[in-house]
PDB file of C-alpha atoms in Angstrom:
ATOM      1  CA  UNK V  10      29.751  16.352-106.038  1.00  0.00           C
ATOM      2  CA  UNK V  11      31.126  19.835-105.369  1.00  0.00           C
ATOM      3  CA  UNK V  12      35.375  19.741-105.081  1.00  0.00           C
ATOM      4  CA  UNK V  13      34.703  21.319-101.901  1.00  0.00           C
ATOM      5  CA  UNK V  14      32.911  18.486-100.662  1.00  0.00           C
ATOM      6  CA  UNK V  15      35.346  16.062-102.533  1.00  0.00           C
ATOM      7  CA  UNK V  16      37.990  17.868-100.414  1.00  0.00           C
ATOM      8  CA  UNK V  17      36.243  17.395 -96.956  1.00  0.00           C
ATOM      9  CA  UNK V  18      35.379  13.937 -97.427  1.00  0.00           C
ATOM     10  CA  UNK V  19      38.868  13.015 -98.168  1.00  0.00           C
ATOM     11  CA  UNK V  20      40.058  15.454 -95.002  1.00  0.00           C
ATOM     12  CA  UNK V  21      37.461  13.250 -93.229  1.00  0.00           C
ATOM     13  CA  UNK V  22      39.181  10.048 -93.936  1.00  0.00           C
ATOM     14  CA  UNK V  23      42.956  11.334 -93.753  1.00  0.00           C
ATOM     15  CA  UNK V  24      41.353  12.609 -89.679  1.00  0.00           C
ATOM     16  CA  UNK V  25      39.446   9.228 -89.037  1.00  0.00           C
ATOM     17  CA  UNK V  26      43.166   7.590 -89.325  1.00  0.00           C
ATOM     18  CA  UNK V  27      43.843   9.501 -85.880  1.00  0.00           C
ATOM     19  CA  UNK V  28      40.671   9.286 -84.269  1.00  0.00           C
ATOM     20  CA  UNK V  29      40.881   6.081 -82.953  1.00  0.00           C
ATOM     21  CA  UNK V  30      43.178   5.741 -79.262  1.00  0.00           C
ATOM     22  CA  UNK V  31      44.549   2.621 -80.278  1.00  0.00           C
ATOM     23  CA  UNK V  32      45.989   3.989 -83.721  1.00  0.00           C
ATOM     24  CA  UNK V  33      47.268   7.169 -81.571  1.00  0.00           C
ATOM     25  CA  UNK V  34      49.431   5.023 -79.376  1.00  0.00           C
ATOM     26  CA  UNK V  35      50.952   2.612 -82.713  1.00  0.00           C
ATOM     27  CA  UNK V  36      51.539   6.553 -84.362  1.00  0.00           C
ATOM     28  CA  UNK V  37      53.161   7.477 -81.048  1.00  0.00           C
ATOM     29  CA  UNK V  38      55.051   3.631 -80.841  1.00  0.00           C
ATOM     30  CA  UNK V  39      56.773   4.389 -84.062  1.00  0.00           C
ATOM     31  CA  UNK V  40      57.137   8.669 -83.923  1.00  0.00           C
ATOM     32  CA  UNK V  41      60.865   7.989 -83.687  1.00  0.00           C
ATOM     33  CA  UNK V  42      62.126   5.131 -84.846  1.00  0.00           C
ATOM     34  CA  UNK V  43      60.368   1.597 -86.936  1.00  0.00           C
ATOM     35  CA  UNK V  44      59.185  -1.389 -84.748  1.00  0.00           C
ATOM     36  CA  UNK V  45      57.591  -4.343 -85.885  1.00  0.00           C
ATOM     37  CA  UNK V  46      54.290  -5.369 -85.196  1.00  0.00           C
ATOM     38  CA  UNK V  47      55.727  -7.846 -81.824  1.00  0.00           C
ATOM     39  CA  UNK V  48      57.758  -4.508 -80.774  1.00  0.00           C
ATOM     40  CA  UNK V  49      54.515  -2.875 -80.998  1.00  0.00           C
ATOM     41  CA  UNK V  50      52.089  -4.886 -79.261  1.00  0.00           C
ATOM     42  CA  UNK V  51      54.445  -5.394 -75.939  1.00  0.00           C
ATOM     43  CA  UNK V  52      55.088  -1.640 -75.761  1.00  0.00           C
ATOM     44  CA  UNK V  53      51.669  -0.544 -75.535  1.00  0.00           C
ATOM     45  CA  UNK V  54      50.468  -3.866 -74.456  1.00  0.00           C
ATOM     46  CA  UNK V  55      47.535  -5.121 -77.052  1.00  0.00           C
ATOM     47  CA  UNK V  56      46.794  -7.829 -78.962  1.00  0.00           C
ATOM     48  CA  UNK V  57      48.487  -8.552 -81.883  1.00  0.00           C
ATOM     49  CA  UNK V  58      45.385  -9.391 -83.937  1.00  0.00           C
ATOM     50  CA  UNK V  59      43.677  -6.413 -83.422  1.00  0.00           C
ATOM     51  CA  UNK V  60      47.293  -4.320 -83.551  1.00  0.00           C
ATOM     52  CA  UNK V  61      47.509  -5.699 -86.848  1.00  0.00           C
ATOM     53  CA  UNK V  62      43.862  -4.096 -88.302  1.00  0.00           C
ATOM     54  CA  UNK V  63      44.657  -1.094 -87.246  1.00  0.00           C
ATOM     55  CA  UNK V  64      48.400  -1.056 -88.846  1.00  0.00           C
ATOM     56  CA  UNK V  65      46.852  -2.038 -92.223  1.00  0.00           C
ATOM     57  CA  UNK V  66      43.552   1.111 -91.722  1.00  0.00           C
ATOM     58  CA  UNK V  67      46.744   3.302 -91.344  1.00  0.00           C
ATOM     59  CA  UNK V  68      49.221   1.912 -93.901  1.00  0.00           C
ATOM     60  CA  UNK V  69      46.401   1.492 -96.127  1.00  0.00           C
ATOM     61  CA  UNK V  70      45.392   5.252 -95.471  1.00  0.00           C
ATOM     62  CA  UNK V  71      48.769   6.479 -96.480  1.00  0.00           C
ATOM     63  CA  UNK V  72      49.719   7.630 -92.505  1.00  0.00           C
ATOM     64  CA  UNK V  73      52.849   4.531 -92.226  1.00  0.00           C
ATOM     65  CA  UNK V  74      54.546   2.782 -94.454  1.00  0.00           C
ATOM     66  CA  UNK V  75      56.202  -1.176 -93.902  1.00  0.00           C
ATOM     67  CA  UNK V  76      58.994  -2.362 -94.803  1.00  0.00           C
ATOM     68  CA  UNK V  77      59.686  -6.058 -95.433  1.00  0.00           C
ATOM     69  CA  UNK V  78      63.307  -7.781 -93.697  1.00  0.00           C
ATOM     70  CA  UNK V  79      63.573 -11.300 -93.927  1.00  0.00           C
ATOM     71  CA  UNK V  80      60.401 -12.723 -91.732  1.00  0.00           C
ATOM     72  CA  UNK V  81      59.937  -9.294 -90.593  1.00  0.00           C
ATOM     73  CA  UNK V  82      57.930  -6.179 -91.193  1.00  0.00           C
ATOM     74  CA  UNK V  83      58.874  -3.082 -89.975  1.00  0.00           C
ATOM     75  CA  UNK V  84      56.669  -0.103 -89.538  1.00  0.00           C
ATOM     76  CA  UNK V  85      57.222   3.494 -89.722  1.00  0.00           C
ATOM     77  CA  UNK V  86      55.607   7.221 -90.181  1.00  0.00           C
ATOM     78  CA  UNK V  87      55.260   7.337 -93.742  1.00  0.00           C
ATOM     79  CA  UNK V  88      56.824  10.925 -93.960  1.00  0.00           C
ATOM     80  CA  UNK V  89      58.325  14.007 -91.774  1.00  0.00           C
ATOM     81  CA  UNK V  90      54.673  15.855 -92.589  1.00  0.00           C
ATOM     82  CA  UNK V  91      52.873  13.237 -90.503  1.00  0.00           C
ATOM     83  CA  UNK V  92      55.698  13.304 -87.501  1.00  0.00           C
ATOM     84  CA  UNK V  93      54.928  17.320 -87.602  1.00  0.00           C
ATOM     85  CA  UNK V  94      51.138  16.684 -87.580  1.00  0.00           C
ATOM     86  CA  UNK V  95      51.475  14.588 -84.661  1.00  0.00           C
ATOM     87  CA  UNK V  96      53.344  17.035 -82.518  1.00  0.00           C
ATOM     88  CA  UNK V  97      51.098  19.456 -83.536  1.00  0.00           C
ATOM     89  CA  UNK V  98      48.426  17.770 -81.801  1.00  0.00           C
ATOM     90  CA  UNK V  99      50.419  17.639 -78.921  1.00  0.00           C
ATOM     91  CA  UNK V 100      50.751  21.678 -79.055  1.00  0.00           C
ATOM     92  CA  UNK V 101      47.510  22.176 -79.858  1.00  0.00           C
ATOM     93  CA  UNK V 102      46.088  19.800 -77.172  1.00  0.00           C
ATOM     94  CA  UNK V 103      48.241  21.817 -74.846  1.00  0.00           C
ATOM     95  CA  UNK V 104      46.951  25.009 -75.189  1.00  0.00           C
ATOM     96  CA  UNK V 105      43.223  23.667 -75.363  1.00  0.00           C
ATOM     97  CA  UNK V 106      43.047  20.274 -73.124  1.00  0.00           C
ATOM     98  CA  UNK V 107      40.757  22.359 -70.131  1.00  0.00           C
ATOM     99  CA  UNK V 108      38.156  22.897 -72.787  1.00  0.00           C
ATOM    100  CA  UNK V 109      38.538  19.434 -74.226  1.00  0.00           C
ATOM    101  CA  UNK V 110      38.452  18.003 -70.657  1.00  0.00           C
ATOM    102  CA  UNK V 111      34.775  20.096 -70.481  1.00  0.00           C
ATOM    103  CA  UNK V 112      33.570  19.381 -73.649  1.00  0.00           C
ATOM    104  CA  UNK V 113      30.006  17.731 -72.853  1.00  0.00           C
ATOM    105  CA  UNK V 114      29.033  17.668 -76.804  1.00  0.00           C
ATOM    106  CA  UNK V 115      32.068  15.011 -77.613  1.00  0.00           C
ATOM    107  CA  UNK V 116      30.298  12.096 -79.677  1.00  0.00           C
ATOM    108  CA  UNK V 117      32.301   8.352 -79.942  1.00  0.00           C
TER     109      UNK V 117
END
């Protein structure tokens, strides 16, 4: 394997971490301050089992990190880098959400 191609399939997964609507809203839950999983589920109303898979595809992909209190687990963005990112795709969304809206060639 090429280190180009090395590069792109680890780009790939690092991506795949925010290509997924219900990981986008936990990123968004805990952009500015650490919740636990409960605090997450009621604000953007899921189910704590499935809540829970995604938290540990994201921690485990490096995106948040947890932090253990008593019974408790608190999540956060693992870094400032990944905050940035995320506003990012706010601003980028911005400036290109009418051709994103069009897009007929988008594949789930």
């Amino acid at each position: 394997m090429k280190e180009n191609e090395f590069d792109f399939d680890m780009k790939v997964k690092l991506i795949h971490g925010f290509s997924n609507k219900t990981r986008l809203q936990i990123l968004e839950s805990i952009k500015d301050q650490e919740k636990t999983v409960s605090q997450i589920v009621e604000e953007i109303n899921g189910n704590q089992s499935n809540i829970s898979q995604h938290l540990a595809c994201l921690k485990g992909c490096g995106i948040i990190a947890g932090r253990n209190e008593g019974k408790y687990c608190y999540y956060s963005l693992r870094n400032q880098h990944i905050k940035d990112l995320l506003t990012m795709f706010d601003v980028v969304l911005e400036d290109v959400q009418n051709d994103v809206a069009c897009c007929e060639r988008h594949i789930d």
